[in-house]
Coordinates of C-alpha atoms (C1' of nucleotides) in Angstrom, one line a residue:
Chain Q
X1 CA -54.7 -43.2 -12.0
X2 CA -55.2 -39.6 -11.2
X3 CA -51.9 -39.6 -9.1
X4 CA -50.2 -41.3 -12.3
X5 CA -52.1 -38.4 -14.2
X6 CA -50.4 -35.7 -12.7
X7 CA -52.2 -35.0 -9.7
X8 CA -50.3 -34.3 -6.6
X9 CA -52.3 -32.3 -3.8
X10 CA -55.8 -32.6 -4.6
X11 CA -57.7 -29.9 -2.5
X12 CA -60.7 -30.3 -0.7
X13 CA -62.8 -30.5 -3.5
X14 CA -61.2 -32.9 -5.5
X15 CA -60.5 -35.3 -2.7
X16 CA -64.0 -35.3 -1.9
X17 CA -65.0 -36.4 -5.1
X18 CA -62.3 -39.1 -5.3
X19 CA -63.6 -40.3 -1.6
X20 CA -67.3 -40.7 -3.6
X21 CA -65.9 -42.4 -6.3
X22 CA -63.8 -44.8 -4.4
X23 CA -66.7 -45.0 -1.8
X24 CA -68.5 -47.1 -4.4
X25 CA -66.0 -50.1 -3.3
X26 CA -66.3 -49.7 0.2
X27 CA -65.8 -47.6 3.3
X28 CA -63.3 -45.0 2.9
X29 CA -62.7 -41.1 4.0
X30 CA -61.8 -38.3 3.0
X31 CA -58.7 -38.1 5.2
X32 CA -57.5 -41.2 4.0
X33 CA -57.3 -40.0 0.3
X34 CA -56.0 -37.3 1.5
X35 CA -53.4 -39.7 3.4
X36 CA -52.8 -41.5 0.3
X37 CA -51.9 -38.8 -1.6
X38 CA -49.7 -37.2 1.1
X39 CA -47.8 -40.2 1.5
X40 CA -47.0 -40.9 -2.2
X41 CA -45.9 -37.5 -3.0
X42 CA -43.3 -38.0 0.1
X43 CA -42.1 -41.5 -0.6
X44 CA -41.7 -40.6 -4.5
X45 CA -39.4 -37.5 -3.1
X46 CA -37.9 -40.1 -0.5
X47 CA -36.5 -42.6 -2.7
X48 CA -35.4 -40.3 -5.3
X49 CA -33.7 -38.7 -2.9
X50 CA -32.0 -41.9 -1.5
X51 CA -31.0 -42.7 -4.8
X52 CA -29.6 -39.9 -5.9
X53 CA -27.5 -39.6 -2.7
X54 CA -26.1 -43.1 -3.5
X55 CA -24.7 -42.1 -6.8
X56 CA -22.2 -39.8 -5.4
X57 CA -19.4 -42.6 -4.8
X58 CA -18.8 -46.3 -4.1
X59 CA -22.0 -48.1 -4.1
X60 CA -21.5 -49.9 -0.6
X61 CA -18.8 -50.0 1.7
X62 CA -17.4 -46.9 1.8
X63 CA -13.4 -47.9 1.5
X64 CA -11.6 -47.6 4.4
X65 CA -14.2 -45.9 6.3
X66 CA -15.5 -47.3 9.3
X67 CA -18.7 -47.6 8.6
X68 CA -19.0 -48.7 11.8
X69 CA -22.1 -50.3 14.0
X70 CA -25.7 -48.5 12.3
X71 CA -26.4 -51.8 10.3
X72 CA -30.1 -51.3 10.7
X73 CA -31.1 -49.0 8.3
X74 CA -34.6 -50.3 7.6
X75 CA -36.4 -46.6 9.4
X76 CA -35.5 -48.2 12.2
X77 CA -35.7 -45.7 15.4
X78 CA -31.7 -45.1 15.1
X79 CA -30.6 -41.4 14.6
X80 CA -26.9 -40.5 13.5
X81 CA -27.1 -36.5 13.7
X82 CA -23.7 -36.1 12.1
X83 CA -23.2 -36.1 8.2
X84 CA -27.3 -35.3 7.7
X85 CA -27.2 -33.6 4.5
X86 CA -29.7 -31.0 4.9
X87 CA -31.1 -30.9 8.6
X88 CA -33.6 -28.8 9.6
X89 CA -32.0 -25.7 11.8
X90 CA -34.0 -23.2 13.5
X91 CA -34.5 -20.0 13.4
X92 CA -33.7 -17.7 15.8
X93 CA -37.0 -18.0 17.5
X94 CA -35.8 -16.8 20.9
X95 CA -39.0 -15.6 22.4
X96 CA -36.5 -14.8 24.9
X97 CA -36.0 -11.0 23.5
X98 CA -40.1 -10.4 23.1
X99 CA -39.2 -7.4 25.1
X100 CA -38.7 -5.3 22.4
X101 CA -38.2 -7.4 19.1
X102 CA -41.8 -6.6 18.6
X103 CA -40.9 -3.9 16.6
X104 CA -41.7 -5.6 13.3
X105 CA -45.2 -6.6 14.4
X106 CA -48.1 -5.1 12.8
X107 CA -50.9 -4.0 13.8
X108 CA -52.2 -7.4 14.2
X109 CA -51.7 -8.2 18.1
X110 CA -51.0 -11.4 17.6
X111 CA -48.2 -12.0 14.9
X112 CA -45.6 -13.6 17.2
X113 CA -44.2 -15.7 14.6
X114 CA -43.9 -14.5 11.2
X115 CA -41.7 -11.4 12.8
X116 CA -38.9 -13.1 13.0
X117 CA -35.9 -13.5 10.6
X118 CA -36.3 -15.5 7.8
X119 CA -33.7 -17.4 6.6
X120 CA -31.8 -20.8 5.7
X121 CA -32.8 -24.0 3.5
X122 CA -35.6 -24.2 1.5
X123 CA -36.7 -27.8 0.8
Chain I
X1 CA -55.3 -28.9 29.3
X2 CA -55.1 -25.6 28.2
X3 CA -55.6 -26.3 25.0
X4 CA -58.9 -27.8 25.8
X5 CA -59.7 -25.3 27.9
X6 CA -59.9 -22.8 25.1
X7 CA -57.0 -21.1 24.5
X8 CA -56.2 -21.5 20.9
X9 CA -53.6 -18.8 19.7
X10 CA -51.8 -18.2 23.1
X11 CA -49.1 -14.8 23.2
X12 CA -45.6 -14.7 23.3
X13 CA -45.9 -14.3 27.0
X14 CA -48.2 -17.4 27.3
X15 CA -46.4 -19.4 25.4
X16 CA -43.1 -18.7 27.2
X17 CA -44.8 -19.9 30.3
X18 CA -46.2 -22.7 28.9
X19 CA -42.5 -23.6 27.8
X20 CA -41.2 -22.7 30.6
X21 CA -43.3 -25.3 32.2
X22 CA -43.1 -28.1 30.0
X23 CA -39.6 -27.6 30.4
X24 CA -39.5 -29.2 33.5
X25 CA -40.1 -32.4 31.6
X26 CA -37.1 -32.6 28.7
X27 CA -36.0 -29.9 26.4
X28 CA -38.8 -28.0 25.0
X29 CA -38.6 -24.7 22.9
X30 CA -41.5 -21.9 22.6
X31 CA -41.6 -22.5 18.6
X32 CA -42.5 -25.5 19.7
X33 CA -45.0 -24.7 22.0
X34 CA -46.0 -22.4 19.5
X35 CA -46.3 -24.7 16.5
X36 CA -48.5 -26.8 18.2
X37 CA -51.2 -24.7 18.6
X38 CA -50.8 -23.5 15.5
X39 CA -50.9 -27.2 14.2
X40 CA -54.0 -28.2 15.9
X41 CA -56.4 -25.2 15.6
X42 CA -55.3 -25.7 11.9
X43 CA -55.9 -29.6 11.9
X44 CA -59.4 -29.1 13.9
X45 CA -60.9 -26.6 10.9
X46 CA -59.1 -28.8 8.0
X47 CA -60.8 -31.7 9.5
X48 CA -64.1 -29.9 9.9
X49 CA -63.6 -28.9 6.5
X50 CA -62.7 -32.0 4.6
X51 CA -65.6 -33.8 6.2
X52 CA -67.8 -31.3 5.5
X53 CA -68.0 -31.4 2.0
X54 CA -69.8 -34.5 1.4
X55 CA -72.6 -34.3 3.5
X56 CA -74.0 -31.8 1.3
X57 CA -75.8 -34.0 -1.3
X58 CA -76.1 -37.5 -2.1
X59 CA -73.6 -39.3 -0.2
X60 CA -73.7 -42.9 -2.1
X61 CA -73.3 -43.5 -5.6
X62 CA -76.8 -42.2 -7.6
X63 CA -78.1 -45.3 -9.2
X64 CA -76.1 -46.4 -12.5
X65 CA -73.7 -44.3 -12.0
X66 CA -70.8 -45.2 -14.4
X67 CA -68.5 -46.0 -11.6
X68 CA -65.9 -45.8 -14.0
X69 CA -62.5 -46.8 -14.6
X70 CA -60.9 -46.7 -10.9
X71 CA -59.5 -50.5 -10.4
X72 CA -59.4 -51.2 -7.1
X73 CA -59.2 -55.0 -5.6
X74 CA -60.6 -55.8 -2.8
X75 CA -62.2 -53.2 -1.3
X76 CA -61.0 -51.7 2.1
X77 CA -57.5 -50.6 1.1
X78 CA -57.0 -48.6 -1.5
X79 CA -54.8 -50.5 -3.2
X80 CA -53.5 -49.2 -7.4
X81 CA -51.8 -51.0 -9.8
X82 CA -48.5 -50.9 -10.9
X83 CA -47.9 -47.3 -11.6
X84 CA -45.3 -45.0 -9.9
X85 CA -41.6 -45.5 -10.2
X86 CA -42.0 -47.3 -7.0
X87 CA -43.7 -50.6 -6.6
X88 CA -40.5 -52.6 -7.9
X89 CA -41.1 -55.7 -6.3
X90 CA -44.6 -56.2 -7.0
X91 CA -45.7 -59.6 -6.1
X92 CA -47.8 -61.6 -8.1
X93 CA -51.2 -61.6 -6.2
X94 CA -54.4 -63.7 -6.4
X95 CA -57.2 -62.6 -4.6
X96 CA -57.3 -64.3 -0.9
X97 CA -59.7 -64.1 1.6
X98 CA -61.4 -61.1 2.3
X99 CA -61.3 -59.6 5.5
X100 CA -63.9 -56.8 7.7
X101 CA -62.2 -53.4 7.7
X102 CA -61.0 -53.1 11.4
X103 CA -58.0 -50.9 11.8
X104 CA -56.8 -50.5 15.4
X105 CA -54.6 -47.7 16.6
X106 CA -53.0 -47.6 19.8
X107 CA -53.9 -45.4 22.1
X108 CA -51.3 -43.5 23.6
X109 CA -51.6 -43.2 27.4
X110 CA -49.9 -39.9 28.7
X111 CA -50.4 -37.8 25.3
X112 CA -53.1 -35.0 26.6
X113 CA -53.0 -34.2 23.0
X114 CA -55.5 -36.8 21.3
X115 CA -58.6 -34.1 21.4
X116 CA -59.0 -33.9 17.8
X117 CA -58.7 -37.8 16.9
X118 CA -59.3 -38.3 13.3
X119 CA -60.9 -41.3 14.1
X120 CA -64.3 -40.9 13.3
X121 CA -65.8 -44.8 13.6
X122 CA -65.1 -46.1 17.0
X123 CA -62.3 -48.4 18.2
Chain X
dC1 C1' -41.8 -67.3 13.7
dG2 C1' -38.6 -63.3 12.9
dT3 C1' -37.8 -59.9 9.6
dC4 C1' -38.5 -56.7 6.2
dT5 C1' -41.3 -53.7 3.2
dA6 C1' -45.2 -51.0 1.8
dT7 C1' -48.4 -48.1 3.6
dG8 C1' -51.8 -45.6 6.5
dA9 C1' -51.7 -42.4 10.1
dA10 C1' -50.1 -38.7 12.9
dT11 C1' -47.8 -34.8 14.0
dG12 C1' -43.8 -31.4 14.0
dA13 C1' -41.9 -27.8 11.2
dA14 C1' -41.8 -24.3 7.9
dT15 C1' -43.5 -21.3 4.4
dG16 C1' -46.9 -18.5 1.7
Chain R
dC1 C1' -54.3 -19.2 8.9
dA2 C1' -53.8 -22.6 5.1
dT3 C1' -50.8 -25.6 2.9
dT4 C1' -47.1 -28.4 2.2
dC5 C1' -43.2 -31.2 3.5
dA6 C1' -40.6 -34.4 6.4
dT7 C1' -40.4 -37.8 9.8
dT8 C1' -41.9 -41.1 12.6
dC9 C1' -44.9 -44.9 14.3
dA10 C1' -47.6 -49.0 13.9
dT11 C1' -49.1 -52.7 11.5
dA12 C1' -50.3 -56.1 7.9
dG13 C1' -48.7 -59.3 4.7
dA14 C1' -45.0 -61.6 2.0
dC15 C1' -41.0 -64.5 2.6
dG16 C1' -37.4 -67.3 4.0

DNA sequence: CGTCTATGAATGAATG
DNA sequence: CATTCATTCATAGACG
């Protein structure tokens, strides 16, 4: 109800009180609300997303192409890294060059991350 | 190991060595290293903190409490009704046996990383 | 029974 | 450091 009511990411707070309410109807967490609410919010993004993509062209069976052997699409462990629309890339991370690419850091001793480049695809 | 033995927010040095060697066992990167100390300092306080908040006053339901609205079935999982542009294939349920609340995770056998388990009840 | 789907859980990655 | 997102894993239950 509250999900369908616009509520997304519920802080600490919030899922507490939720935990107490549902609590009244047996044993449950906080984690798991928080779970609950995590999981929707992805799956919502998910399946919109698959959608979408699928409106592009030809419904199924892409003409001509060989669509080849992945039949198994169902999350199923298999892992095609080619044609992924928007994979996650590093950064440049190298903590090879620490030597002297500590020139950003502040005064903070121990930054080592956010002094890196910043850089591609934003969700 | 290390992790448990206290270090928490480990250097660029540190965590090149550490990298250096995990690498022996596959591919391994320091952001990763990295991120995963990050990740479970971070997931040891939110834990703390989310299961915190309730123990601070009356954990059950104060007596005639208007549970209110929230329609749950059976209690255990957290189950809503229709709602969400998912759900399409909703099956028409009646209400079946009951069960105990027992969920069961496996316990993975090499991980060295299961120090924070979420788990609170036993398994 | 084998399979598939919905879902809880866990954790890596990234950003603010 | 906190928060959020994405992905993956495991499992229960519906179904053919």
């Amino acid at each position: 109800m509250l999900y369908r009511g616009g509520m997304r990411t519920p802080n600490a707070q919030q899922i507490e009180q939720i935990t107490v309410q549902l609590g009244t109807y047996g044993k449950i967490e906080g984690k798991n609300v928080f779970y609950w609410f995590q999981n929707h919010k992805a799956r919502e993004r998910q399946k919109q997303k698959r959608n979408s993509l699928g409106l592009s062209h030809s419904p199924r069976s892409p003409p001509g192409t060989t669509m080849t052997t992945i039949t198994l699409e169902t999350r199923g462990q298999v892992e095609r890294e080619e044609d992924i629309p928007c994979k996650k890339k590093c950064r440049s991370w190298t903590f090879e060059g620490l030597e002297e690419e500590k020139r950003f850091c502040k005064e903070e001793g121990d930054k080592t991350l956010e002094l890196f480049p910043l850089h591609p695809e934003g969700r």
